[in-house]
């Protein structure tokens, strides 16, 4: 297991290149099950989750080869429609293979994803939607077994906006017989990008980018090359890092449009931000004005930057701020670890009150991807040295985080340890 040893107190100055989107890649990789052939997915990030998805597809006979940021996929010879527990338990997004397997082969056996650090992660909307499209669903020994001679079009309304369920049902509907209308569908950029790739493959999808998707099923699709969208959560994380250290950074290869909500909030805290079509520059010369946020579905403040925002608000020097988490029931696992650095945070149900705190380095433990990012951010401003353990959580979603941050002035060392 690796740990990061971080010396706090360095202002970040310089340029940070943003990688392709983890969640964008995890949405489009399963789409290669829908049409046999060879695909190249450009701008693919070199991340543990991409390796896990590649291994999962590999277990079904799909050949995946990441060369730089080009992911070559050959799905010409699918040998299995089953996703084993050993792989699905590592990454919930493995569940996204259910829809494409079912619509292409009429059969799928996919392990139910477990919970995660911040509570249950149900898949009821995925299953209800597939049943509406004509699937017969059984649960057996922790597996979902789904069968359908051929899925048929239907109308389905998502009780809750769900990124994964929208992706699964989109990939099911494109090969179903007839028309499907999905209402209250997720509009996250990763879903819009998936829909655009499906259209390039020959799918017929209307109202892309809205929460009412209309799909006219086709008989077959064809393989394509695609470019993964930039990672908006990685970009938001580094903007916050620049703001916390009172630095001056420029992010390249971003899509500023995907970050409108967080850019507006950063400006409210006193940041100077300029954007052009693919770059975002940020300068900050003061402690942040405390600003409350409430997480929401896109285009609101993403739940995936909630922990990072908490670290940022710890830097405020006049007053406290509030974070309200509306997407998950208990996504505050990072609070006790931040408290080890001296953070003064109170939790009341789904709300956290953050008081400005002077942080002192300590040893802290990552519990999940974005929680570990918040620990790294706080370590950048804590006095002295901080050790962040279980860095494999970080490696799931941040390509070369210590290299990118050291290149703009941070002092981070990755150390191999034989303890966990
Ligand atoms: C995606 O997860 C992202 N993961 C998550 O990012 C992100 O936090 C989440 O969307 C919300 O934006 C990927 O894209 C791989 P959901 P997903 O289904 O699809 C409830 C990260 O850090 N729900 O949109 O699993 C669910 O409990 C990760 O990169 C149901 O009730 O999330 C939650 O409250 C973490 N029933 C809400 O919907 C269902 O069948 C949103 O979940 C499905 C979801």
Short mmCIF file of C-alpha atoms and ligand atoms in Angstrom, two decimals:
data_model
loop_
_atom_site.label_atom_id
_atom_site.label_comp_id
_atom_site.label_asym_id
_atom_site.label_seq_id
_atom_site.Cartn_x
_atom_site.Cartn_y
_atom_site.Cartn_z
CA UNK A 1 0.00 0.00 0.00
CA UNK A 2 1.32 3.48 -0.73
CA UNK A 3 1.06 6.58 1.42
CA UNK A 4 1.58 10.23 0.55
CA UNK A 5 3.81 12.36 2.76
CA UNK A 6 2.79 15.99 2.27
CA UNK A 7 4.58 19.07 3.57
CA UNK A 8 2.09 21.89 3.96
CA UNK A 9 2.52 25.61 3.36
CA UNK A 10 3.39 25.83 -0.34
CA UNK A 11 1.45 28.17 -2.64
CA UNK A 12 0.52 26.47 -5.93
CA UNK A 13 1.62 28.36 -9.04
CA UNK A 14 1.63 27.08 -12.62
CA UNK A 15 -0.29 24.92 -15.07
CA UNK A 16 -2.12 21.67 -14.34
CA UNK A 17 -3.27 19.49 -17.29
CA UNK A 18 -6.64 17.85 -16.64
CA UNK A 19 -7.06 14.17 -17.63
CA UNK A 20 -10.02 12.51 -19.26
CA UNK A 21 -13.04 11.90 -17.07
CA UNK A 22 -13.06 8.78 -14.87
CA UNK A 23 -16.88 8.73 -14.82
CA UNK A 24 -16.95 9.58 -18.52
CA UNK A 25 -14.76 6.56 -19.33
CA UNK A 26 -16.73 4.26 -17.04
CA UNK A 27 -19.93 5.23 -18.86
CA UNK A 28 -18.67 4.71 -22.45
CA UNK A 29 -16.49 1.61 -21.98
CA UNK A 30 -19.53 -0.70 -21.43
CA UNK A 31 -21.08 0.74 -24.63
CA UNK A 32 -18.48 -1.25 -26.60
CA UNK A 33 -20.52 -4.36 -25.69
CA UNK A 34 -23.32 -3.06 -27.92
CA UNK A 35 -21.52 -3.56 -31.24
CA UNK A 36 -18.74 -6.02 -32.13
CA UNK A 37 -15.58 -4.47 -33.43
CA UNK A 38 -12.63 -2.22 -32.68
CA UNK A 39 -12.92 1.11 -30.84
CA UNK A 40 -10.37 3.74 -29.83
CA UNK A 41 -11.37 5.85 -26.82
CA UNK A 42 -9.05 8.88 -26.81
CA UNK A 43 -8.25 10.98 -23.69
CA UNK A 44 -8.79 7.95 -21.43
CA UNK A 45 -7.29 8.50 -17.95
CA UNK A 46 -4.78 5.99 -16.57
CA UNK A 47 -6.72 5.14 -13.36
CA UNK A 48 -7.42 2.09 -11.21
CA UNK A 49 -11.12 2.27 -12.06
CA UNK A 50 -10.34 2.17 -15.80
CA UNK A 51 -8.12 -0.87 -15.20
CA UNK A 52 -10.95 -2.51 -13.21
CA UNK A 53 -13.47 -1.88 -15.99
CA UNK A 54 -10.92 -3.18 -18.53
CA UNK A 55 -10.48 -6.35 -16.46
CA UNK A 56 -14.25 -6.78 -16.21
CA UNK A 57 -14.72 -6.41 -19.97
CA UNK A 58 -11.70 -8.68 -20.45
CA UNK A 59 -13.46 -11.40 -18.41
CA UNK A 60 -16.20 -11.28 -21.07
CA UNK A 61 -13.77 -11.64 -23.97
CA UNK A 62 -13.31 -7.95 -24.73
CA UNK A 63 -9.68 -7.02 -25.41
CA UNK A 64 -8.66 -3.70 -23.79
CA UNK A 65 -5.26 -2.05 -24.20
CA UNK A 66 -4.43 1.40 -22.80
CA UNK A 67 -1.56 3.02 -24.70
CA UNK A 68 -0.88 6.48 -23.30
CA UNK A 69 -4.37 7.97 -23.19
CA UNK A 70 -5.69 5.92 -26.12
CA UNK A 71 -7.76 2.95 -24.98
CA UNK A 72 -8.02 0.35 -27.74
CA UNK A 73 -11.00 -1.96 -27.27
CA UNK A 74 -11.86 -4.99 -29.41
CA UNK A 75 -15.28 -6.46 -28.62
CA UNK A 76 -15.38 -8.78 -31.66
CA UNK A 77 -15.34 -11.93 -29.62
CA UNK A 78 -17.58 -11.77 -26.55
CA UNK A 79 -17.39 -15.08 -24.69
CA UNK A 80 -19.41 -14.36 -21.54
CA UNK A 81 -22.30 -12.20 -20.38
CA UNK A 82 -21.43 -12.50 -16.70
CA UNK A 83 -19.88 -9.91 -14.31
CA UNK A 84 -18.38 -11.68 -11.28
CA UNK A 85 -18.66 -10.44 -7.70
CA UNK A 86 -14.84 -10.26 -7.37
CA UNK A 87 -14.77 -7.41 -9.88
CA UNK A 88 -18.13 -5.73 -9.24
CA UNK A 89 -17.38 -5.43 -5.49
CA UNK A 90 -14.31 -3.28 -6.37
CA UNK A 91 -16.29 -0.78 -8.34
CA UNK A 92 -20.01 -0.04 -8.46
CA UNK A 93 -19.77 1.21 -12.05
CA UNK A 94 -19.25 -2.43 -13.11
CA UNK A 95 -23.04 -2.60 -12.88
CA UNK A 96 -23.21 -0.49 -16.05
CA UNK A 97 -22.58 -3.62 -18.17
CA UNK A 98 -26.07 -4.94 -17.33
CA UNK A 99 -28.00 -2.83 -19.82
CA UNK A 100 -25.77 -3.37 -22.86
CA UNK A 101 -25.39 -7.12 -22.25
CA UNK A 102 -29.15 -7.52 -21.92
CA UNK A 103 -30.05 -5.50 -24.99
CA UNK A 104 -27.35 -7.11 -27.18
CA UNK A 105 -27.49 -10.74 -25.98
CA UNK A 106 -30.83 -11.03 -24.18
CA UNK A 107 -29.04 -12.35 -21.09
CA UNK A 108 -26.86 -10.94 -18.33
CA UNK A 109 -25.70 -12.20 -14.94
CA UNK A 110 -24.21 -9.33 -12.94
CA UNK A 111 -23.29 -9.29 -9.28
CA UNK A 112 -25.20 -6.79 -7.17
CA UNK A 113 -22.80 -3.97 -6.19
CA UNK A 114 -22.21 -3.76 -2.46
CA UNK A 115 -22.66 -0.61 -0.41
CA UNK A 116 -19.82 1.82 0.03
CA UNK A 117 -18.18 3.93 2.70
CA UNK A 118 -21.10 6.31 2.83
CA UNK A 119 -24.11 4.04 2.96
CA UNK A 120 -26.29 1.82 0.77
CA UNK A 121 -26.14 2.32 -2.97
CA UNK A 122 -29.40 0.77 -4.25
CA UNK A 123 -29.96 -0.30 -7.87
CA UNK A 124 -33.76 -0.48 -7.72
CA UNK A 125 -34.16 2.10 -10.49
CA UNK A 126 -31.85 0.14 -12.81
CA UNK A 127 -33.91 -3.03 -12.29
CA UNK A 128 -37.37 -1.40 -12.39
CA UNK A 129 -36.44 0.35 -15.63
CA UNK A 130 -35.15 -2.82 -17.29
CA UNK A 131 -38.31 -4.68 -16.27
CA UNK A 132 -40.37 -1.88 -17.87
CA UNK A 133 -38.38 -2.56 -21.07
CA UNK A 134 -39.45 -6.21 -20.88
CA UNK A 135 -36.61 -7.86 -18.95
CA UNK A 136 -37.28 -10.78 -16.62
CA UNK A 137 -35.17 -10.07 -13.53
CA UNK A 138 -34.26 -12.62 -10.86
CA UNK A 139 -32.03 -12.13 -7.84
CA UNK A 140 -30.04 -15.23 -7.03
CA UNK A 141 -27.20 -15.57 -4.54
CA UNK A 142 -26.17 -11.91 -4.79
CA UNK A 143 -26.47 -11.84 -8.56
CA UNK A 144 -28.97 -10.14 -10.88
CA UNK A 145 -29.98 -12.55 -13.64
CA UNK A 146 -31.73 -10.67 -16.43
CA UNK A 147 -33.31 -12.23 -19.52
CA UNK A 148 -35.26 -10.89 -22.50
CA UNK A 149 -35.92 -12.31 -25.97
CA UNK A 150 -35.83 -8.73 -27.18
CA UNK A 151 -36.38 -5.65 -25.06
CA UNK A 152 -39.26 -3.39 -26.14
CA UNK A 153 -39.66 0.38 -25.90
CA UNK A 154 -41.46 1.86 -22.89
CA UNK A 155 -41.95 5.02 -20.88
CA UNK A 156 -39.97 5.11 -17.61
CA UNK A 157 -39.81 7.85 -14.98
CA UNK A 158 -36.86 7.93 -12.56
CA UNK A 159 -38.17 8.61 -9.03
CA UNK A 160 -34.66 9.90 -8.25
CA UNK A 161 -32.24 11.29 -10.82
CA UNK A 162 -29.66 8.53 -11.21
CA UNK A 163 -26.53 8.72 -13.36
CA UNK A 164 -25.93 4.97 -13.44
CA UNK A 165 -29.54 3.98 -13.96
CA UNK A 166 -29.87 6.49 -16.81
CA UNK A 167 -26.74 5.06 -18.44
CA UNK A 168 -27.91 1.47 -18.08
CA UNK A 169 -31.38 2.20 -19.46
CA UNK A 170 -30.01 4.26 -22.34
CA UNK A 171 -27.78 1.37 -23.40
CA UNK A 172 -30.70 -1.02 -23.04
CA UNK A 173 -33.16 1.12 -25.02
CA UNK A 174 -30.97 1.77 -28.08
CA UNK A 175 -31.38 -1.83 -29.30
CA UNK A 176 -34.91 -2.36 -27.95
CA UNK A 177 -37.80 -2.74 -30.40
CA UNK A 178 -39.79 0.49 -30.51
CA UNK A 179 -39.62 3.83 -28.74
CA UNK A 180 -38.52 4.57 -25.18
CA UNK A 181 -39.06 7.80 -23.24
CA UNK A 182 -36.97 8.31 -20.10
CA UNK A 183 -38.19 11.16 -17.87
CA UNK A 184 -36.29 12.69 -14.94
CA UNK A 185 -33.18 11.21 -16.57
CA UNK A 186 -29.75 12.33 -15.35
CA UNK A 187 -28.23 15.21 -17.33
CA UNK A 188 -24.65 14.89 -16.04
CA UNK A 189 -22.10 15.57 -18.82
CA UNK A 190 -20.96 11.94 -18.65
CA UNK A 191 -24.47 10.79 -19.62
CA UNK A 192 -24.71 13.39 -22.39
CA UNK A 193 -21.35 12.18 -23.69
CA UNK A 194 -22.56 8.56 -23.58
CA UNK A 195 -25.69 9.48 -25.54
CA UNK A 196 -23.58 11.31 -28.13
CA UNK A 197 -21.32 8.27 -28.57
CA UNK A 198 -24.36 5.99 -28.95
CA UNK A 199 -25.69 8.28 -31.71
CA UNK A 200 -22.29 8.10 -33.43
CA UNK A 201 -22.70 4.28 -33.24
CA UNK A 202 -26.05 4.59 -35.06
CA UNK A 203 -28.49 4.95 -32.17
CA UNK A 204 -31.49 7.29 -32.46
CA UNK A 205 -31.71 9.52 -29.36
CA UNK A 206 -33.54 12.86 -29.12
CA UNK A 207 -33.30 15.67 -26.53
CA UNK A 208 -29.73 14.75 -25.56
CA UNK A 209 -28.62 16.92 -22.64
CA UNK A 210 -32.11 17.20 -21.20
CA UNK A 211 -33.84 15.08 -18.56
CA UNK A 212 -36.36 13.75 -21.08
CA UNK A 213 -34.58 11.34 -23.44
CA UNK A 214 -36.43 9.78 -26.39
CA UNK A 215 -34.90 6.72 -27.96
CA UNK A 216 -36.05 4.93 -31.11
CA UNK A 217 -34.59 1.41 -30.99
CA UNK A 218 -32.50 0.15 -33.94
CA UNK A 219 -31.48 -3.38 -34.95
CA UNK A 220 -27.76 -2.92 -34.75
CA UNK A 221 -24.99 -0.45 -33.97
CA UNK A 222 -21.42 -0.08 -35.21
CA UNK A 223 -18.10 0.48 -33.40
CA UNK A 224 -16.67 4.02 -33.38
CA UNK A 225 -13.75 6.05 -32.08
CA UNK A 226 -14.59 8.56 -29.35
CA UNK A 227 -12.83 11.16 -27.18
CA UNK A 228 -13.60 11.10 -23.46
CA UNK A 229 -14.69 14.43 -21.97
CA UNK A 230 -12.36 16.14 -19.46
CA UNK A 231 -12.73 15.23 -15.80
CA UNK A 232 -14.78 17.99 -14.19
CA UNK A 233 -14.30 16.62 -10.67
CA UNK A 234 -10.53 16.46 -11.03
CA UNK A 235 -10.63 20.03 -12.37
CA UNK A 236 -12.78 21.26 -9.46
CA UNK A 237 -10.42 19.54 -7.00
CA UNK A 238 -7.38 21.38 -8.39
CA UNK A 239 -9.21 24.72 -8.54
CA UNK A 240 -9.91 24.31 -4.83
CA UNK A 241 -6.26 23.37 -4.23
CA UNK A 242 -5.16 26.59 -5.94
CA UNK A 243 -7.65 28.65 -3.93
CA UNK A 244 -6.73 27.04 -0.58
CA UNK A 245 -3.01 27.74 -1.04
CA UNK A 246 -3.64 31.35 -2.19
CA UNK A 247 -2.03 30.38 -5.46
CA UNK A 248 -2.20 31.19 -9.14
CA UNK A 249 -2.96 28.21 -11.36
CA UNK A 250 -4.21 27.47 -14.84
CA UNK A 251 -6.00 24.24 -15.74
CA UNK A 252 -5.72 23.05 -19.35
CA UNK A 253 -7.84 20.52 -21.31
CA UNK A 254 -10.98 21.28 -19.31
CA UNK A 255 -14.56 22.04 -20.27
CA UNK A 256 -15.35 25.14 -18.16
CA UNK A 257 -19.01 24.82 -19.09
CA UNK A 258 -19.19 21.65 -16.96
CA UNK A 259 -17.97 23.58 -13.90
CA UNK A 260 -20.26 26.64 -13.94
CA UNK A 261 -21.74 26.05 -10.47
CA UNK A 262 -18.41 25.52 -8.71
CA UNK A 263 -16.74 28.42 -10.55
CA UNK A 264 -19.54 30.73 -9.38
CA UNK A 265 -19.12 29.56 -5.77
CA UNK A 266 -15.32 29.97 -5.90
CA UNK A 267 -15.80 33.54 -7.14
CA UNK A 268 -18.15 34.18 -4.20
CA UNK A 269 -15.32 33.17 -1.85
CA UNK A 270 -13.08 35.84 -3.41
CA UNK A 271 -11.26 33.96 -6.20
CA UNK A 272 -10.39 35.72 -9.45
CA UNK A 273 -11.31 33.27 -12.23
CA UNK A 274 -10.97 33.56 -16.01
CA UNK A 275 -12.07 30.94 -18.51
CA UNK A 276 -11.74 30.33 -22.22
CA UNK A 277 -12.96 27.39 -24.31
CA UNK A 278 -10.67 24.81 -22.66
CA UNK A 279 -8.70 26.51 -19.86
CA UNK A 280 -9.60 27.86 -16.42
CA UNK A 281 -7.27 30.17 -14.53
CA UNK A 282 -7.66 30.99 -10.85
CA UNK A 283 -5.86 33.45 -8.58
CA UNK A 284 -6.52 33.86 -4.87
CA UNK A 285 -4.70 36.15 -2.46
CA UNK A 286 -6.81 35.93 0.70
CA UNK A 287 -8.51 33.49 3.04
CA UNK A 288 -11.87 32.47 1.52
CA UNK A 289 -15.08 34.23 2.42
CA UNK A 290 -17.20 31.44 3.96
CA UNK A 291 -19.84 30.31 1.43
CA UNK A 292 -22.55 27.69 2.01
CA UNK A 293 -23.18 24.97 -0.59
CA UNK A 294 -25.89 22.38 -1.11
CA UNK A 295 -25.02 19.42 -3.32
CA UNK A 296 -27.38 18.75 -6.17
CA UNK A 297 -27.77 16.96 -9.49
CA UNK A 298 -26.21 18.56 -12.55
CA UNK A 299 -25.82 21.45 -13.21
CA UNK A 300 -25.81 22.05 -9.42
CA UNK A 301 -22.83 21.59 -7.10
CA UNK A 302 -21.70 17.95 -7.53
CA UNK A 303 -21.71 15.70 -4.47
CA UNK A 304 -18.27 14.54 -5.65
CA UNK A 305 -16.70 17.86 -4.65
CA UNK A 306 -18.45 18.13 -1.26
CA UNK A 307 -15.49 16.77 0.72
CA UNK A 308 -13.03 19.00 -1.15
CA UNK A 309 -15.19 22.09 -0.50
CA UNK A 310 -15.19 21.21 3.19
CA UNK A 311 -11.37 21.35 3.23
CA UNK A 312 -11.53 24.71 1.49
CA UNK A 313 -13.98 26.20 3.99
CA UNK A 314 -11.69 25.16 6.86
CA UNK A 315 -9.35 27.87 5.54
CA UNK A 316 -11.85 30.71 6.12
CA UNK A 317 -10.84 33.14 8.85
CA UNK A 318 -14.06 34.96 9.49
CA UNK A 319 -17.09 32.89 10.27
CA UNK A 320 -18.41 29.44 9.58
CA UNK A 321 -20.12 27.89 6.54
CA UNK A 322 -22.61 25.11 5.91
CA UNK A 323 -22.58 22.13 3.57
CA UNK A 324 -25.83 20.29 2.93
CA UNK A 325 -25.47 16.88 1.26
CA UNK A 326 -28.66 15.94 -0.58
CA UNK A 327 -27.52 13.04 -2.79
CA UNK A 328 -26.20 10.52 -0.27
CA UNK A 329 -27.33 9.81 3.28
CA UNK A 330 -23.95 9.81 4.95
CA UNK A 331 -21.14 11.16 2.81
CA UNK A 332 -19.21 12.72 5.70
CA UNK A 333 -16.74 9.91 6.38
CA UNK A 334 -13.88 12.37 5.81
CA UNK A 335 -14.89 14.51 8.83
CA UNK A 336 -13.26 12.42 11.59
CA UNK A 337 -10.03 12.27 9.59
CA UNK A 338 -10.07 16.04 8.97
CA UNK A 339 -10.63 16.44 12.73
CA UNK A 340 -7.31 14.67 13.29
CA UNK A 341 -5.71 17.64 11.51
CA UNK A 342 -7.54 20.02 13.86
CA UNK A 343 -10.66 20.70 11.81
CA UNK A 344 -13.65 22.09 13.75
CA UNK A 345 -16.71 20.59 12.03
CA UNK A 346 -20.13 19.76 13.45
CA UNK A 347 -22.47 17.31 11.73
CA UNK A 348 -26.22 17.55 12.07
CA UNK A 349 -28.02 14.92 9.92
CA UNK A 350 -27.11 15.80 6.32
CA UNK A 351 -25.59 19.15 7.18
CA UNK A 352 -22.02 20.00 8.20
CA UNK A 353 -21.08 23.28 9.88
CA UNK A 354 -17.47 24.14 9.08
CA UNK A 355 -15.57 26.57 11.30
CA UNK A 356 -12.31 28.11 10.17
CA UNK A 357 -9.53 26.02 11.70
CA UNK A 358 -5.75 26.18 11.77
CA UNK A 359 -4.59 22.72 10.72
CA UNK A 360 -1.58 20.80 11.94
CA UNK A 361 -0.06 17.83 10.09
CA UNK A 362 -0.92 14.31 11.29
CA UNK A 363 -1.36 10.79 9.95
CA UNK A 364 -4.79 10.31 8.36
CA UNK A 365 -6.59 7.43 6.63
CA UNK A 366 -8.41 7.59 3.31
CA UNK A 367 -11.86 6.00 3.33
CA UNK A 368 -13.02 6.63 -0.24
CA UNK A 369 -11.94 8.48 -3.36
CA UNK A 370 -13.20 11.98 -2.71
CA UNK A 371 -12.63 11.81 1.06
CA UNK A 372 -8.95 11.08 0.36
CA UNK A 373 -8.84 14.08 -1.98
CA UNK A 374 -10.10 16.30 0.85
CA UNK A 375 -7.32 14.98 3.10
CA UNK A 376 -4.66 15.78 0.48
CA UNK A 377 -6.08 19.29 0.05
CA UNK A 378 -6.04 19.96 3.80
CA UNK A 379 -2.51 18.57 4.03
CA UNK A 380 -1.42 21.20 1.47
CA UNK A 381 -2.22 23.97 3.98
CA UNK A 382 -1.64 22.18 7.32
CA UNK A 383 1.55 23.17 9.15
CA UNK A 384 4.23 20.49 9.08
CA UNK A 385 3.94 17.06 7.53
CA UNK A 386 0.82 14.96 6.93
CA UNK A 387 0.80 11.29 5.99
CA UNK A 388 -2.23 10.16 3.98
CA UNK A 389 -2.60 6.35 4.13
CA UNK A 390 -4.40 3.95 1.76
CA UNK A 391 -3.65 6.06 -1.28
CA UNK A 392 -5.14 3.38 -3.54
CA UNK A 393 -8.46 5.16 -2.99
CA UNK A 394 -6.97 8.28 -4.62
CA UNK A 395 -5.48 6.33 -7.50
CA UNK A 396 -8.99 5.26 -8.48
CA UNK A 397 -9.83 8.76 -9.69
CA UNK A 398 -6.79 11.06 -9.79
CA UNK A 399 -4.12 10.32 -12.38
CA UNK A 400 -0.67 11.21 -11.00
CA UNK A 401 -2.00 13.55 -8.32
CA UNK A 402 1.35 14.04 -6.61
CA UNK A 403 3.13 14.70 -9.93
CA UNK A 404 0.54 17.24 -11.01
CA UNK A 405 0.64 19.05 -7.66
CA UNK A 406 4.45 18.91 -7.27
CA UNK A 407 4.78 20.43 -10.75
CA UNK A 408 3.07 23.58 -9.40
CA UNK A 409 4.98 23.82 -6.14
CA UNK A 410 3.59 21.25 -3.71
CA UNK A 411 5.91 18.98 -1.74
CA UNK A 412 4.43 15.46 -1.86
CA UNK A 413 6.29 12.16 -1.68
CA UNK A 414 4.71 8.78 -2.47
CA UNK A 415 6.13 6.14 -0.12
CA UNK A 416 5.61 2.41 -0.41
CA UNK A 417 4.56 0.85 2.90
CA UNK A 418 3.94 -2.74 3.83
CA UNK A 419 1.29 -1.71 6.35
CA UNK A 420 -2.21 -0.85 5.16
C1 LIG B 1 -22.39 8.28 -10.21
O1 LIG B 1 -22.65 7.21 -9.32
C2 LIG B 1 -20.92 8.61 -10.03
N1 LIG B 1 -20.12 7.44 -10.37
C3 LIG B 1 -20.65 9.02 -8.59
O2 LIG B 1 -19.28 9.43 -8.53
C4 LIG B 1 -21.52 10.21 -8.23
O3 LIG B 1 -21.35 10.51 -6.86
C5 LIG B 1 -23.00 9.88 -8.51
O4 LIG B 1 -23.17 9.44 -9.88
C6 LIG B 1 -23.90 11.09 -8.29
O5 LIG B 1 -23.51 12.13 -9.16
C7 LIG B 1 -19.88 7.16 -11.67
O6 LIG B 1 -20.31 7.87 -12.57
C8 LIG B 1 -19.05 5.94 -11.95
P1 LIG B 1 -26.54 7.70 -8.84
P2 LIG B 1 -24.06 6.41 -9.40
O7 LIG B 1 -27.21 6.47 -9.33
O8 LIG B 1 -24.52 6.31 -10.80
C9 LIG B 1 -29.87 6.89 -5.62
C10 LIG B 1 -17.06 9.43 -7.76
O9 LIG B 1 -16.58 9.87 -6.71
N2 LIG B 1 -30.22 5.70 -6.42
O10 LIG B 1 -26.66 8.96 -9.66
O11 LIG B 1 -23.93 5.18 -8.61
C11 LIG B 1 -28.52 6.75 -4.93
O12 LIG B 1 -28.66 6.06 -3.71
C12 LIG B 1 -18.36 8.67 -7.73
O13 LIG B 1 -16.55 9.60 -8.91
C13 LIG B 1 -31.35 4.97 -6.08
O14 LIG B 1 -32.05 5.29 -5.11
O15 LIG B 1 -25.01 7.42 -8.60
C14 LIG B 1 -28.12 8.19 -4.71
O16 LIG B 1 -28.76 8.68 -3.56
C15 LIG B 1 -18.85 8.45 -6.31
N3 LIG B 1 -31.68 3.87 -6.81
C16 LIG B 1 -28.69 8.90 -5.94
O17 LIG B 1 -29.67 8.00 -6.49
C17 LIG B 1 -30.93 3.48 -7.90
O18 LIG B 1 -31.30 2.48 -8.56
C18 LIG B 1 -27.69 9.20 -7.01
O19 LIG B 1 -27.03 7.98 -7.34
C19 LIG B 1 -29.80 4.25 -8.24
C20 LIG B 1 -29.46 5.36 -7.50
#
